[in-house]
């Protein structure tokens, strides 16, 4: 069992002060092996917080990140899965299925992780898996009036990814389970 934390669009301290306390309680150091972040951490302090949760942290550059050395896109292999990571502001129109599929083919990945819209999504398309973890802090987005804080935990097991979506709805953390099996 390999646990991968997928999150992004924190916008700390510009749009939010920090992660919701209920999320912080769930994210304990030593439990997670990898972190994939879609960007907009904004500050070194946010990166350092993630580094305290897991030593293997990968970040794609968001349009509000102070660190200019993050790559625009990145591929990471975890187990048998090749995973692509991109913030998503480069995908036009934002969140568009055909544009996402084009990036997935260019990166040649099994799983494509993007952000920017601050809205959680996970779906299968043409035998590949797509995840947008949403905004971990519930940060304001100009096109979304009601942003639900969310993050994703992927449990990678051989040819299957079991995805757990954590969403803070009101005062409750709701968890949804989604499975993706890699085709041979």
mmCIF file of C-alpha atoms in Angstrom:
data_model
loop_
_atom_site.group_PDB
_atom_site.id
_atom_site.type_symbol
_atom_site.label_atom_id
_atom_site.label_comp_id
_atom_site.label_asym_id
_atom_site.label_seq_id
_atom_site.Cartn_x
_atom_site.Cartn_y
_atom_site.Cartn_z
ATOM 1 C CA UNK A 1 0.000 0.000 0.000
ATOM 2 C CA UNK A 2 1.417 3.333 -1.124
ATOM 3 C CA UNK A 3 -0.398 6.476 0.005
ATOM 4 C CA UNK A 4 -0.229 9.590 -2.162
ATOM 5 C CA UNK A 5 -1.684 12.885 -0.963
ATOM 6 C CA UNK A 6 -3.046 14.982 -3.836
ATOM 7 C CA UNK A 7 -3.911 18.608 -3.137
ATOM 8 C CA UNK A 8 -3.512 22.112 -4.442
ATOM 9 C CA UNK A 9 -4.749 25.686 -4.704
ATOM 10 C CA UNK A 10 -4.046 26.468 -1.046
ATOM 11 C CA UNK A 11 -3.539 30.219 -1.683
ATOM 12 C CA UNK A 12 -2.059 30.726 1.801
ATOM 13 C CA UNK A 13 -1.876 33.526 3.036
ATOM 14 C CA UNK A 14 -3.480 35.536 0.203
ATOM 15 C CA UNK A 15 -6.957 33.987 0.120
ATOM 16 C CA UNK A 16 -6.973 31.741 3.218
ATOM 17 C CA UNK A 17 -5.087 31.652 6.527
ATOM 18 C CA UNK A 18 -4.426 27.914 6.457
ATOM 19 C CA UNK A 19 -5.826 24.428 6.022
ATOM 20 C CA UNK A 20 -9.097 23.721 7.828
ATOM 21 C CA UNK A 21 -8.296 22.331 11.329
ATOM 22 C CA UNK A 22 -10.296 19.148 10.581
ATOM 23 C CA UNK A 23 -8.029 18.475 7.569
ATOM 24 C CA UNK A 24 -4.874 19.172 9.596
ATOM 25 C CA UNK A 25 -5.958 16.520 12.129
ATOM 26 C CA UNK A 26 -6.254 13.943 9.316
ATOM 27 C CA UNK A 27 -2.889 14.737 7.716
ATOM 28 C CA UNK A 28 -0.320 13.213 10.062
ATOM 29 C CA UNK A 29 3.429 12.944 9.358
ATOM 30 C CA UNK A 30 4.739 9.456 8.611
ATOM 31 C CA UNK A 31 1.530 8.031 7.086
ATOM 32 C CA UNK A 32 1.902 9.389 3.519
ATOM 33 C CA UNK A 33 4.701 8.326 1.141
ATOM 34 C CA UNK A 34 4.260 10.913 -1.655
ATOM 35 C CA UNK A 35 2.634 14.312 -2.093
ATOM 36 C CA UNK A 36 1.528 15.616 -5.487
ATOM 37 C CA UNK A 37 0.526 19.268 -5.437
ATOM 38 C CA UNK A 38 -1.134 21.122 -8.314
ATOM 39 C CA UNK A 39 0.451 24.387 -7.193
ATOM 40 C CA UNK A 40 -0.624 27.705 -5.741
ATOM 41 C CA UNK A 41 1.011 26.864 -2.438
ATOM 42 C CA UNK A 42 2.134 30.496 -2.765
ATOM 43 C CA UNK A 43 4.793 30.502 -0.010
ATOM 44 C CA UNK A 44 7.780 28.492 1.190
ATOM 45 C CA UNK A 45 5.987 27.940 4.521
ATOM 46 C CA UNK A 46 3.215 25.974 2.770
ATOM 47 C CA UNK A 47 5.841 23.868 0.980
ATOM 48 C CA UNK A 48 7.671 23.259 4.279
ATOM 49 C CA UNK A 49 4.399 22.098 5.875
ATOM 50 C CA UNK A 50 3.954 19.500 3.093
ATOM 51 C CA UNK A 51 7.602 18.446 3.406
ATOM 52 C CA UNK A 52 6.873 17.772 7.103
ATOM 53 C CA UNK A 53 4.115 15.336 6.091
ATOM 54 C CA UNK A 54 6.195 13.355 3.546
ATOM 55 C CA UNK A 55 9.736 13.665 2.257
ATOM 56 C CA UNK A 56 8.750 13.074 -1.386
ATOM 57 C CA UNK A 57 6.895 16.246 -2.467
ATOM 58 C CA UNK A 58 6.219 17.159 -6.112
ATOM 59 C CA UNK A 59 4.729 20.530 -7.049
ATOM 60 C CA UNK A 60 3.595 21.918 -10.408
ATOM 61 C CA UNK A 61 3.856 25.689 -10.727
ATOM 62 C CA UNK A 62 0.604 27.531 -10.154
ATOM 63 C CA UNK A 63 -0.108 31.034 -11.417
ATOM 64 C CA UNK A 64 0.317 32.498 -7.885
ATOM 65 C CA UNK A 65 3.401 30.590 -6.683
ATOM 66 C CA UNK A 66 6.344 32.652 -5.424
ATOM 67 C CA UNK A 67 8.784 29.818 -6.195
ATOM 68 C CA UNK A 68 9.585 30.151 -9.900
ATOM 69 C CA UNK A 69 11.604 26.911 -9.985
ATOM 70 C CA UNK A 70 8.536 24.629 -9.859
ATOM 71 C CA UNK A 71 7.985 23.034 -13.285
ATOM 72 C CA UNK A 72 4.872 23.833 -15.372
ATOM 73 C CA UNK A 73 4.208 20.101 -15.590
ATOM 74 C CA UNK A 74 5.789 16.976 -14.230
ATOM 75 C CA UNK A 75 5.497 13.202 -14.466
ATOM 76 C CA UNK A 76 6.032 10.909 -11.504
ATOM 77 C CA UNK A 77 5.939 7.114 -11.398
ATOM 78 C CA UNK A 78 4.380 5.532 -8.326
ATOM 79 C CA UNK A 79 4.213 1.750 -8.438
ATOM 80 C CA UNK A 80 2.908 0.752 -11.880
ATOM 81 C CA UNK A 81 1.282 4.140 -12.517
ATOM 82 C CA UNK A 82 2.732 7.029 -14.473
ATOM 83 C CA UNK A 83 1.127 10.187 -13.084
ATOM 84 C CA UNK A 84 1.065 13.610 -14.739
ATOM 85 C CA UNK A 85 0.880 16.801 -12.710
ATOM 86 C CA UNK A 86 -0.030 20.280 -13.991
ATOM 87 C CA UNK A 87 -1.616 23.280 -12.279
ATOM 88 C CA UNK A 88 -4.279 23.709 -14.963
ATOM 89 C CA UNK A 89 -4.320 27.444 -15.725
ATOM 90 C CA UNK A 90 -2.538 26.528 -18.980
ATOM 91 C CA UNK A 91 -5.414 24.274 -20.078
ATOM 92 C CA UNK A 92 -7.864 26.248 -22.203
ATOM 93 C CA UNK A 93 -10.759 26.219 -21.615
ATOM 94 C CA UNK A 94 -10.071 25.473 -17.930
ATOM 95 C CA UNK A 95 -11.094 21.907 -17.040
ATOM 96 C CA UNK A 96 -12.145 21.087 -20.624
ATOM 97 C CA UNK A 97 -12.229 17.309 -21.226
ATOM 98 C CA UNK A 98 -10.678 17.381 -24.708
ATOM 99 C CA UNK A 99 -7.907 19.744 -23.575
ATOM 100 C CA UNK A 100 -7.213 17.530 -20.555
ATOM 101 C CA UNK A 101 -7.145 14.424 -22.778
ATOM 102 C CA UNK A 102 -4.651 16.148 -25.092
ATOM 103 C CA UNK A 103 -2.316 16.863 -22.146
ATOM 104 C CA UNK A 104 -2.748 13.281 -20.905
ATOM 105 C CA UNK A 105 -1.642 11.973 -24.317
ATOM 106 C CA UNK A 106 1.289 14.420 -24.537
ATOM 107 C CA UNK A 107 2.558 13.342 -21.108
ATOM 108 C CA UNK A 108 1.656 9.680 -21.835
ATOM 109 C CA UNK A 109 0.296 9.099 -18.321
ATOM 110 C CA UNK A 110 -2.184 6.720 -16.704
ATOM 111 C CA UNK A 111 -3.419 9.374 -14.258
ATOM 112 C CA UNK A 112 -3.565 13.126 -14.913
ATOM 113 C CA UNK A 113 -3.811 15.488 -11.941
ATOM 114 C CA UNK A 114 -4.696 19.129 -12.536
ATOM 115 C CA UNK A 115 -6.149 21.953 -10.477
ATOM 116 C CA UNK A 116 -6.896 25.669 -10.895
ATOM 117 C CA UNK A 117 -10.705 25.434 -10.912
ATOM 118 C CA UNK A 118 -10.852 24.903 -7.102
ATOM 119 C CA UNK A 119 -13.526 22.267 -7.756
ATOM 120 C CA UNK A 120 -13.033 18.550 -7.068
ATOM 121 C CA UNK A 121 -13.472 16.149 -9.973
ATOM 122 C CA UNK A 122 -12.431 12.547 -10.583
ATOM 123 C CA UNK A 123 -13.413 10.521 -13.604
ATOM 124 C CA UNK A 124 -12.270 7.925 -16.116
ATOM 125 C CA UNK A 125 -12.007 8.826 -19.795
ATOM 126 C CA UNK A 126 -10.750 6.514 -22.561
ATOM 127 C CA UNK A 127 -9.104 4.155 -20.049
ATOM 128 C CA UNK A 128 -7.247 6.921 -18.167
ATOM 129 C CA UNK A 129 -8.000 8.535 -14.803
ATOM 130 C CA UNK A 130 -8.340 12.270 -14.221
ATOM 131 C CA UNK A 131 -8.279 13.995 -10.832
ATOM 132 C CA UNK A 132 -8.736 17.608 -9.814
ATOM 133 C CA UNK A 133 -8.324 17.691 -6.012
ATOM 134 C CA UNK A 134 -10.036 21.089 -5.724
ATOM 135 C CA UNK A 135 -8.777 23.632 -3.191
ATOM 136 C CA UNK A 136 -7.526 22.169 0.095
ATOM 137 C CA UNK A 137 -8.350 25.428 1.897
ATOM 138 C CA UNK A 138 -11.576 26.285 0.058
ATOM 139 C CA UNK A 139 -9.878 29.394 -1.312
ATOM 140 C CA UNK A 140 -11.944 31.909 -3.257
ATOM 141 C CA UNK A 141 -12.108 31.471 -7.044
ATOM 142 C CA UNK A 142 -13.534 34.188 -9.314
ATOM 143 C CA UNK A 143 -15.748 31.695 -11.197
ATOM 144 C CA UNK A 144 -16.963 29.692 -8.166
ATOM 145 C CA UNK A 145 -19.114 31.393 -5.549
ATOM 146 C CA UNK A 146 -19.102 28.441 -3.135
ATOM 147 C CA UNK A 147 -15.789 26.552 -2.932
ATOM 148 C CA UNK A 148 -15.815 23.335 -0.877
ATOM 149 C CA UNK A 149 -12.419 22.559 0.729
ATOM 150 C CA UNK A 150 -11.161 19.203 -0.561
ATOM 151 C CA UNK A 151 -8.150 16.960 -1.023
ATOM 152 C CA UNK A 152 -7.536 13.437 -2.315
ATOM 153 C CA UNK A 153 -5.676 10.466 -0.888
ATOM 154 C CA UNK A 154 -4.718 7.798 -3.432
ATOM 155 C CA UNK A 155 -3.959 4.269 -2.256
ATOM 156 C CA UNK A 156 -1.925 2.685 -5.056
ATOM 157 C CA UNK A 157 -2.120 -1.118 -5.092
ATOM 158 C CA UNK A 158 -0.540 -2.968 -8.043
ATOM 159 C CA UNK A 159 -2.841 -2.140 -11.022
ATOM 160 C CA UNK A 160 -5.495 -0.298 -9.000
ATOM 161 C CA UNK A 161 -5.811 3.173 -7.532
ATOM 162 C CA UNK A 162 -8.307 3.509 -4.709
ATOM 163 C CA UNK A 163 -9.057 7.218 -4.390
ATOM 164 C CA UNK A 164 -10.475 8.722 -1.231
ATOM 165 C CA UNK A 165 -11.917 12.210 -1.619
ATOM 166 C CA UNK A 166 -12.146 14.315 1.531
ATOM 167 C CA UNK A 167 -14.538 17.266 1.408
ATOM 168 C CA UNK A 168 -15.408 19.644 4.229
ATOM 169 C CA UNK A 169 -19.164 20.103 3.927
ATOM 170 C CA UNK A 170 -20.399 22.471 6.604
ATOM 171 C CA UNK A 171 -18.717 21.196 9.756
ATOM 172 C CA UNK A 172 -18.377 17.576 8.594
ATOM 173 C CA UNK A 173 -15.632 15.825 6.648
ATOM 174 C CA UNK A 174 -17.284 13.657 3.985
ATOM 175 C CA UNK A 175 -15.265 10.852 2.386
ATOM 176 C CA UNK A 176 -16.022 9.268 -0.975
ATOM 177 C CA UNK A 177 -14.235 6.229 -2.453
ATOM 178 C CA UNK A 178 -13.523 5.874 -6.189
ATOM 179 C CA UNK A 179 -11.630 2.999 -7.831
ATOM 180 C CA UNK A 180 -9.633 3.034 -11.047
ATOM 181 C CA UNK A 181 -8.138 -0.145 -12.508
ATOM 182 C CA UNK A 182 -5.363 0.185 -15.047
ATOM 183 C CA UNK A 183 -6.092 -1.660 -18.282
ATOM 184 C CA UNK A 184 -3.403 -4.062 -19.404
#
